[in-house]
Amino acid sequence: MDPIICRTLRREYRLHVPDSEAREIFRFMQVDPQVDGYVLESKDVFLERRDGFWRLDVPGEIIVEGSARHVIWEIYRHVFRDVHVSHPTCPLLHCATVLIDGRRIAIVGGKGAGKTTLTLFLLAAGYAIEGDEHLVIEPQRVITRPRTLRIKEGSFDVLANLPPTIRSEPRIELWDGGFVYGVSPGFFGRDWRVTPGSLDALVFLDSNHGGRSVAKRMTAQAALARMMPQVIFGIAGVAMQAARIHGVAQRVPAYSLRLGNLANAESHLKHIGTA
């Protein structure tokens, strides 16, 4: 049976599962974009059943036993730590990244601001989404940390025109009985690629549920203030990383977007960063 592929910016983890039932459970961790500009090390990961629980073995690194949900989150944490190994001096900006007419736009929003719903809307509209969680700020460029879109049922309810087959994407059950889906940026037939390059605009979301979407240009100082709570620093050289974030705020055009009507928000994004 083919392994489940989970790529980072350093590795291609190959999750070996014992059967099709296990594959259905753990394919939530499938992250398989084309990663440009990096040579990925292959690392085998082994999953097996043990007395009604699951056992995860990353040889030479970690062994985890427990429920499927526990093991999935442990895989996720291990994969997340991998970015700190590959980019120890690089800060991570919590955002989605979308390519619009060749421009890379970082969409930054706190809990409830609508970032994931907007990202899924843009994906369905035909835009290339690189990822939905972290942008790695390298010294001269940026690159998205590969991860699928994590969608809750509420976003599906807002976007009524999505194909029903989207609910066949991998999912896991949450503690409250709800589900979160791992929707690939390649779901609508686009190639999913993660490519290093420039950052052309920063967009900070504020919710405006039921209203129109309104975009306004921000000062560099205001952008820096909005960025910092959304930054995770690497494991080395924090002062240097803070200076790099400051440089991004000074250099990259920034906008606030009161997010209401999604089609209206798309129209704003198509013009953002062009002036």
mmCIF file of C-alpha atoms in Angstrom:
data_model
loop_
_atom_site.group_PDB
_atom_site.id
_atom_site.type_symbol
_atom_site.label_atom_id
_atom_site.label_comp_id
_atom_site.label_asym_id
_atom_site.label_seq_id
_atom_site.Cartn_x
_atom_site.Cartn_y
_atom_site.Cartn_z
ATOM 1 C CA MET A 1 0.000 0.000 0.000
ATOM 2 C CA ASP A 2 1.312 3.434 -0.943
ATOM 3 C CA PRO A 3 2.341 5.582 2.031
ATOM 4 C CA ILE A 4 0.612 8.820 3.016
ATOM 5 C CA ILE A 5 2.888 11.698 1.987
ATOM 6 C CA CYS A 6 3.409 14.641 4.352
ATOM 7 C CA ARG A 7 5.914 17.227 3.109
ATOM 8 C CA THR A 8 7.660 19.986 5.000
ATOM 9 C CA LEU A 9 10.400 22.327 3.758
ATOM 10 C CA ARG A 10 13.010 19.793 4.809
ATOM 11 C CA ARG A 11 11.477 16.366 4.548
ATOM 12 C CA GLU A 12 9.005 14.137 2.816
ATOM 13 C CA TYR A 13 7.522 12.055 5.617
ATOM 14 C CA ARG A 14 6.181 8.744 4.313
ATOM 15 C CA LEU A 15 3.502 7.395 6.665
ATOM 16 C CA HIS A 16 3.191 3.637 6.263
ATOM 17 C CA VAL A 17 -0.209 2.322 7.382
ATOM 18 C CA PRO A 18 -1.272 -1.321 7.788
ATOM 19 C CA ASP A 19 -4.531 -1.288 5.786
ATOM 20 C CA SER A 20 -7.142 0.806 3.977
ATOM 21 C CA GLU A 21 -9.058 1.541 7.188
ATOM 22 C CA ALA A 22 -5.936 3.056 8.753
ATOM 23 C CA ARG A 23 -5.268 5.000 5.581
ATOM 24 C CA GLU A 24 -8.723 6.573 5.763
ATOM 25 C CA ILE A 25 -8.141 7.603 9.379
ATOM 26 C CA PHE A 26 -4.662 9.073 8.920
ATOM 27 C CA ARG A 27 -4.910 10.638 5.470
ATOM 28 C CA PHE A 28 -5.816 13.847 7.301
ATOM 29 C CA MET A 29 -2.027 14.276 7.516
ATOM 30 C CA GLN A 30 -1.561 14.108 3.730
ATOM 31 C CA VAL A 31 0.297 17.236 2.590
ATOM 32 C CA ASP A 32 1.707 16.738 -0.870
ATOM 33 C CA PRO A 33 2.416 19.965 -2.781
ATOM 34 C CA GLN A 34 5.246 20.392 -5.219
ATOM 35 C CA VAL A 35 7.884 22.172 -3.116
ATOM 36 C CA ASP A 36 10.083 24.242 -5.431
ATOM 37 C CA GLY A 37 13.668 25.131 -4.637
ATOM 38 C CA TYR A 38 14.229 22.504 -1.933
ATOM 39 C CA VAL A 39 15.631 18.980 -1.966
ATOM 40 C CA LEU A 40 13.567 17.009 0.539
ATOM 41 C CA GLU A 41 14.964 14.212 2.676
ATOM 42 C CA SER A 42 12.763 11.110 2.729
ATOM 43 C CA LYS A 43 11.788 9.895 6.207
ATOM 44 C CA ASP A 44 9.717 6.765 6.816
ATOM 45 C CA VAL A 45 7.091 6.773 9.590
ATOM 46 C CA PHE A 46 5.363 3.587 10.716
ATOM 47 C CA LEU A 47 1.845 3.224 12.126
ATOM 48 C CA GLU A 48 0.427 0.034 13.590
ATOM 49 C CA ARG A 49 -2.374 -1.107 15.878
ATOM 50 C CA ARG A 50 -1.482 -2.112 19.421
ATOM 51 C CA ASP A 51 -4.189 -3.458 21.785
ATOM 52 C CA GLY A 52 -6.915 -1.166 20.479
ATOM 53 C CA PHE A 53 -4.643 1.882 20.223
ATOM 54 C CA TRP A 54 -2.218 3.192 17.637
ATOM 55 C CA ARG A 55 1.546 3.204 17.747
ATOM 56 C CA LEU A 56 3.539 5.783 15.772
ATOM 57 C CA ASP A 57 7.244 5.254 15.211
ATOM 58 C CA VAL A 58 9.515 7.851 13.615
ATOM 59 C CA PRO A 59 12.738 5.835 13.811
ATOM 60 C CA GLY A 60 15.407 7.531 15.908
ATOM 61 C CA GLU A 61 13.094 10.435 16.836
ATOM 62 C CA ILE A 62 9.750 9.702 18.533
ATOM 63 C CA ILE A 63 7.445 6.854 19.478
ATOM 64 C CA VAL A 64 3.835 7.713 20.370
ATOM 65 C CA GLU A 65 0.959 5.475 21.471
ATOM 66 C CA GLY A 66 -2.692 6.373 21.946
ATOM 67 C CA SER A 67 -5.944 7.126 20.177
ATOM 68 C CA ALA A 68 -5.992 8.056 16.502
ATOM 69 C CA ARG A 69 -6.689 11.706 17.337
ATOM 70 C CA HIS A 70 -3.808 11.825 19.813
ATOM 71 C CA VAL A 71 -1.411 10.266 17.319
ATOM 72 C CA ILE A 72 -2.520 12.653 14.547
ATOM 73 C CA TRP A 73 -1.832 15.686 16.734
ATOM 74 C CA GLU A 74 1.553 14.257 17.712
ATOM 75 C CA ILE A 75 2.416 13.835 14.021
ATOM 76 C CA TYR A 76 1.291 17.402 13.463
ATOM 77 C CA ARG A 77 3.469 18.718 16.292
ATOM 78 C CA HIS A 78 6.455 16.773 14.998
ATOM 79 C CA VAL A 79 5.945 18.156 11.494
ATOM 80 C CA PHE A 80 5.575 21.677 12.891
ATOM 81 C CA ARG A 81 8.847 21.361 14.809
ATOM 82 C CA ASP A 82 10.515 20.409 11.543
ATOM 83 C CA VAL A 83 10.268 23.998 10.279
ATOM 84 C CA HIS A 84 12.309 25.184 13.279
ATOM 85 C CA VAL A 85 14.987 22.665 12.339
ATOM 86 C CA SER A 86 15.054 23.685 8.678
ATOM 87 C CA HIS A 87 14.701 27.452 9.386
ATOM 88 C CA PRO A 88 16.009 28.078 12.931
ATOM 89 C CA THR A 89 16.584 31.819 12.404
ATOM 90 C CA CYS A 90 13.337 32.538 10.533
ATOM 91 C CA PRO A 91 10.139 33.944 12.057
ATOM 92 C CA LEU A 92 6.792 32.472 11.011
ATOM 93 C CA LEU A 93 3.818 34.699 10.238
ATOM 94 C CA HIS A 94 0.446 33.075 10.937
ATOM 95 C CA CYS A 95 -1.452 33.703 7.707
ATOM 96 C CA ALA A 96 -2.867 32.241 4.520
ATOM 97 C CA THR A 97 -1.040 32.915 1.262
ATOM 98 C CA VAL A 98 -2.809 33.387 -2.066
ATOM 99 C CA LEU A 99 -1.449 34.217 -5.514
ATOM 100 C CA ILE A 100 -3.500 36.777 -7.437
ATOM 101 C CA ASP A 101 -2.241 37.808 -10.873
ATOM 102 C CA GLY A 102 1.249 36.709 -9.883
ATOM 103 C CA ARG A 103 1.246 38.664 -6.611
ATOM 104 C CA ARG A 104 1.685 36.827 -3.311
ATOM 105 C CA ILE A 105 -0.703 38.202 -0.696
ATOM 106 C CA ALA A 106 -0.553 37.232 2.968
ATOM 107 C CA ILE A 107 -3.991 37.190 4.609
ATOM 108 C CA VAL A 108 -3.700 37.627 8.367
ATOM 109 C CA GLY A 109 -6.641 37.176 10.702
ATOM 110 C CA GLY A 110 -7.280 36.191 14.264
ATOM 111 C CA LYS A 111 -9.817 33.626 15.423
ATOM 112 C CA GLY A 112 -13.269 34.391 14.018
ATOM 113 C CA ALA A 113 -12.087 36.983 11.502
ATOM 114 C CA GLY A 114 -12.928 34.743 8.542
ATOM 115 C CA LYS A 115 -9.451 33.943 7.215
ATOM 116 C CA THR A 116 -10.130 30.284 6.471
ATOM 117 C CA THR A 117 -13.572 30.949 4.972
ATOM 118 C CA LEU A 118 -12.119 33.646 2.701
ATOM 119 C CA THR A 119 -9.257 31.353 1.712
ATOM 120 C CA LEU A 120 -11.658 28.549 0.788
ATOM 121 C CA PHE A 121 -13.794 31.022 -1.182
ATOM 122 C CA LEU A 122 -10.728 32.163 -3.137
ATOM 123 C CA LEU A 123 -9.696 28.563 -3.765
ATOM 124 C CA ALA A 124 -13.152 27.766 -5.157
ATOM 125 C CA ALA A 125 -12.942 30.919 -7.313
ATOM 126 C CA GLY A 126 -9.820 29.542 -9.022
ATOM 127 C CA TYR A 127 -6.963 31.281 -7.224
ATOM 128 C CA ALA A 128 -3.789 29.442 -6.282
ATOM 129 C CA ILE A 129 -3.557 28.943 -2.527
ATOM 130 C CA GLU A 130 -0.135 28.020 -1.169
ATOM 131 C CA GLY A 131 -1.160 27.327 2.413
ATOM 132 C CA ASP A 132 -3.334 28.354 5.324
ATOM 133 C CA GLU A 133 -1.117 28.588 8.374
ATOM 134 C CA HIS A 134 2.463 29.898 8.306
ATOM 135 C CA LEU A 135 4.648 32.003 6.047
ATOM 136 C CA VAL A 136 8.368 31.555 6.674
ATOM 137 C CA ILE A 137 10.179 34.913 6.517
ATOM 138 C CA GLU A 138 13.623 34.181 5.097
ATOM 139 C CA PRO A 139 16.296 36.932 4.791
ATOM 140 C CA GLN A 140 15.589 37.755 1.128
ATOM 141 C CA ARG A 141 12.318 35.953 0.382
ATOM 142 C CA VAL A 142 9.354 34.132 1.879
ATOM 143 C CA ILE A 143 7.953 30.623 1.531
ATOM 144 C CA THR A 144 4.784 29.010 2.807
ATOM 145 C CA ARG A 145 4.968 26.102 5.224
ATOM 146 C CA PRO A 146 2.932 23.384 3.500
ATOM 147 C CA ARG A 147 -0.376 22.565 5.136
ATOM 148 C CA THR A 148 -3.900 21.858 3.961
ATOM 149 C CA LEU A 149 -6.798 24.202 4.726
ATOM 150 C CA ARG A 150 -8.429 23.263 8.032
ATOM 151 C CA ILE A 151 -12.153 23.785 7.470
ATOM 152 C CA LYS A 152 -14.988 23.482 9.971
ATOM 153 C CA GLU A 153 -18.603 22.856 9.022
ATOM 154 C CA GLY A 154 -19.486 26.520 9.496
ATOM 155 C CA SER A 155 -17.406 27.531 6.485
ATOM 156 C CA PHE A 156 -19.192 24.975 4.311
ATOM 157 C CA ASP A 157 -22.503 26.440 5.445
ATOM 158 C CA VAL A 158 -21.418 29.961 4.406
ATOM 159 C CA LEU A 159 -20.191 28.794 0.987
ATOM 160 C CA ALA A 160 -23.346 27.067 -0.195
ATOM 161 C CA ASN A 161 -22.132 26.496 -3.787
ATOM 162 C CA LEU A 162 -19.259 24.167 -2.874
ATOM 163 C CA PRO A 163 -19.483 20.683 -4.414
ATOM 164 C CA PRO A 164 -20.790 18.054 -1.979
ATOM 165 C CA THR A 165 -17.671 15.960 -2.657
ATOM 166 C CA ILE A 166 -15.620 18.402 -0.584
ATOM 167 C CA ARG A 167 -16.984 16.597 2.470
ATOM 168 C CA SER A 168 -15.129 13.498 1.298
ATOM 169 C CA GLU A 169 -11.855 15.265 2.065
ATOM 170 C CA PRO A 170 -9.972 13.887 5.121
ATOM 171 C CA ARG A 171 -11.430 14.854 8.481
ATOM 172 C CA ILE A 172 -10.966 14.266 12.181
ATOM 173 C CA GLU A 173 -13.459 14.541 15.015
ATOM 174 C CA LEU A 174 -12.961 17.306 17.565
ATOM 175 C CA TRP A 175 -13.472 17.051 21.302
ATOM 176 C CA ASP A 176 -16.968 18.574 20.980
ATOM 177 C CA GLY A 177 -18.147 16.048 18.390
ATOM 178 C CA GLY A 178 -17.703 18.370 15.421
ATOM 179 C CA PHE A 179 -15.334 17.749 12.542
ATOM 180 C CA VAL A 180 -12.472 19.615 10.959
ATOM 181 C CA TYR A 181 -11.590 18.822 7.352
ATOM 182 C CA GLY A 182 -8.172 18.933 5.729
ATOM 183 C CA VAL A 183 -8.930 20.409 2.295
ATOM 184 C CA SER A 184 -6.066 20.321 -0.172
ATOM 185 C CA PRO A 185 -5.349 23.492 -2.195
ATOM 186 C CA GLY A 186 -5.366 21.064 -5.136
ATOM 187 C CA PHE A 187 -8.994 20.054 -4.508
ATOM 188 C CA PHE A 188 -10.444 21.975 -7.451
ATOM 189 C CA GLY A 189 -7.958 20.535 -9.916
ATOM 190 C CA ARG A 190 -5.168 23.107 -9.639
ATOM 191 C CA ASP A 191 -1.565 22.107 -9.118
ATOM 192 C CA TRP A 192 -0.609 22.741 -5.506
ATOM 193 C CA ARG A 193 2.824 24.350 -5.497
ATOM 194 C CA VAL A 194 4.824 26.008 -2.739
ATOM 195 C CA THR A 195 7.436 28.342 -4.224
ATOM 196 C CA PRO A 196 9.877 30.762 -2.566
ATOM 197 C CA GLY A 197 9.596 34.373 -3.679
ATOM 198 C CA SER A 198 8.607 37.892 -2.753
ATOM 199 C CA LEU A 199 5.762 39.034 -0.530
ATOM 200 C CA ASP A 200 3.736 41.653 -2.378
ATOM 201 C CA ALA A 201 1.033 42.657 0.115
ATOM 202 C CA LEU A 202 -0.154 42.152 3.682
ATOM 203 C CA VAL A 203 -3.891 42.092 4.388
ATOM 204 C CA PHE A 204 -5.177 42.179 7.977
ATOM 205 C CA LEU A 205 -8.759 41.012 8.436
ATOM 206 C CA ASP A 206 -11.401 42.477 10.707
ATOM 207 C CA SER A 207 -14.814 40.825 10.706
ATOM 208 C CA ASN A 208 -17.815 42.714 9.358
ATOM 209 C CA HIS A 209 -20.334 39.891 9.213
ATOM 210 C CA GLY A 210 -23.300 40.711 7.000
ATOM 211 C CA GLY A 211 -21.811 43.957 5.690
ATOM 212 C CA ARG A 212 -19.667 45.018 2.761
ATOM 213 C CA SER A 213 -15.951 44.385 2.651
ATOM 214 C CA VAL A 214 -13.919 47.574 2.902
ATOM 215 C CA ALA A 215 -10.158 47.830 2.340
ATOM 216 C CA LYS A 216 -7.903 50.664 3.542
ATOM 217 C CA ARG A 217 -4.166 51.250 3.287
ATOM 218 C CA MET A 218 -2.262 50.966 6.578
ATOM 219 C CA THR A 219 0.866 52.682 7.808
ATOM 220 C CA ALA A 220 4.003 50.606 8.368
ATOM 221 C CA GLN A 221 3.727 51.230 12.114
ATOM 222 C CA ALA A 222 0.133 49.961 12.197
ATOM 223 C CA ALA A 223 1.090 46.918 10.117
ATOM 224 C CA LEU A 224 3.940 46.080 12.494
ATOM 225 C CA ALA A 225 1.587 46.296 15.474
ATOM 226 C CA ARG A 226 -0.822 43.890 13.772
ATOM 227 C CA MET A 227 1.919 41.492 12.680
ATOM 228 C CA MET A 228 3.734 40.950 15.945
ATOM 229 C CA PRO A 229 0.968 39.010 17.793
ATOM 230 C CA GLN A 230 0.805 36.678 14.786
ATOM 231 C CA VAL A 231 4.540 35.878 14.700
ATOM 232 C CA ILE A 232 6.246 32.747 16.025
ATOM 233 C CA PHE A 233 9.988 33.224 16.357
ATOM 234 C CA GLY A 234 12.543 30.626 15.352
ATOM 235 C CA ILE A 235 14.866 29.021 17.856
ATOM 236 C CA ALA A 236 17.900 31.268 17.245
ATOM 237 C CA GLY A 237 18.549 34.994 16.853
ATOM 238 C CA VAL A 238 15.289 36.521 18.082
ATOM 239 C CA ALA A 239 16.542 40.127 17.817
ATOM 240 C CA MET A 240 17.565 39.562 14.201
ATOM 241 C CA GLN A 241 14.180 38.019 13.461
ATOM 242 C CA ALA A 242 12.360 40.961 15.040
ATOM 243 C CA ALA A 243 14.367 43.301 12.818
ATOM 244 C CA ARG A 244 13.369 41.248 9.792
ATOM 245 C CA ILE A 245 9.680 41.533 10.693
ATOM 246 C CA HIS A 246 10.159 45.280 11.078
ATOM 247 C CA GLY A 247 11.706 45.354 7.600
ATOM 248 C CA VAL A 248 8.712 43.504 6.131
ATOM 249 C CA ALA A 249 6.333 46.040 7.699
ATOM 250 C CA GLN A 250 8.365 48.906 6.234
ATOM 251 C CA ARG A 251 8.722 47.399 2.773
ATOM 252 C CA VAL A 252 5.491 45.542 1.976
ATOM 253 C CA PRO A 253 2.234 47.441 1.288
ATOM 254 C CA ALA A 254 -0.282 46.682 4.028
ATOM 255 C CA TYR A 255 -4.067 46.965 4.137
ATOM 256 C CA SER A 256 -6.884 46.419 6.596
ATOM 257 C CA LEU A 257 -9.865 44.556 5.184
ATOM 258 C CA ARG A 258 -13.181 44.632 7.011
ATOM 259 C CA LEU A 259 -14.403 41.268 5.820
ATOM 260 C CA GLY A 260 -18.078 41.063 4.984
ATOM 261 C CA ASN A 261 -19.304 40.059 1.536
ATOM 262 C CA LEU A 262 -16.797 37.569 0.126
ATOM 263 C CA ALA A 263 -17.202 38.502 -3.550
ATOM 264 C CA ASN A 264 -16.646 42.121 -2.574
ATOM 265 C CA ALA A 265 -13.505 41.074 -0.660
ATOM 266 C CA GLU A 266 -12.229 39.253 -3.757
ATOM 267 C CA SER A 267 -12.626 42.451 -5.768
ATOM 268 C CA HIS A 268 -10.545 44.368 -3.227
ATOM 269 C CA LEU A 269 -7.820 41.715 -3.210
ATOM 270 C CA LYS A 270 -7.517 41.864 -7.004
ATOM 271 C CA HIS A 271 -6.534 45.538 -6.711
ATOM 272 C CA ILE A 272 -4.505 45.402 -3.519
ATOM 273 C CA GLY A 273 -0.784 45.783 -4.049
ATOM 274 C CA THR A 274 -1.086 47.005 -7.651
ATOM 275 C CA ALA A 275 -0.528 50.695 -6.924
#
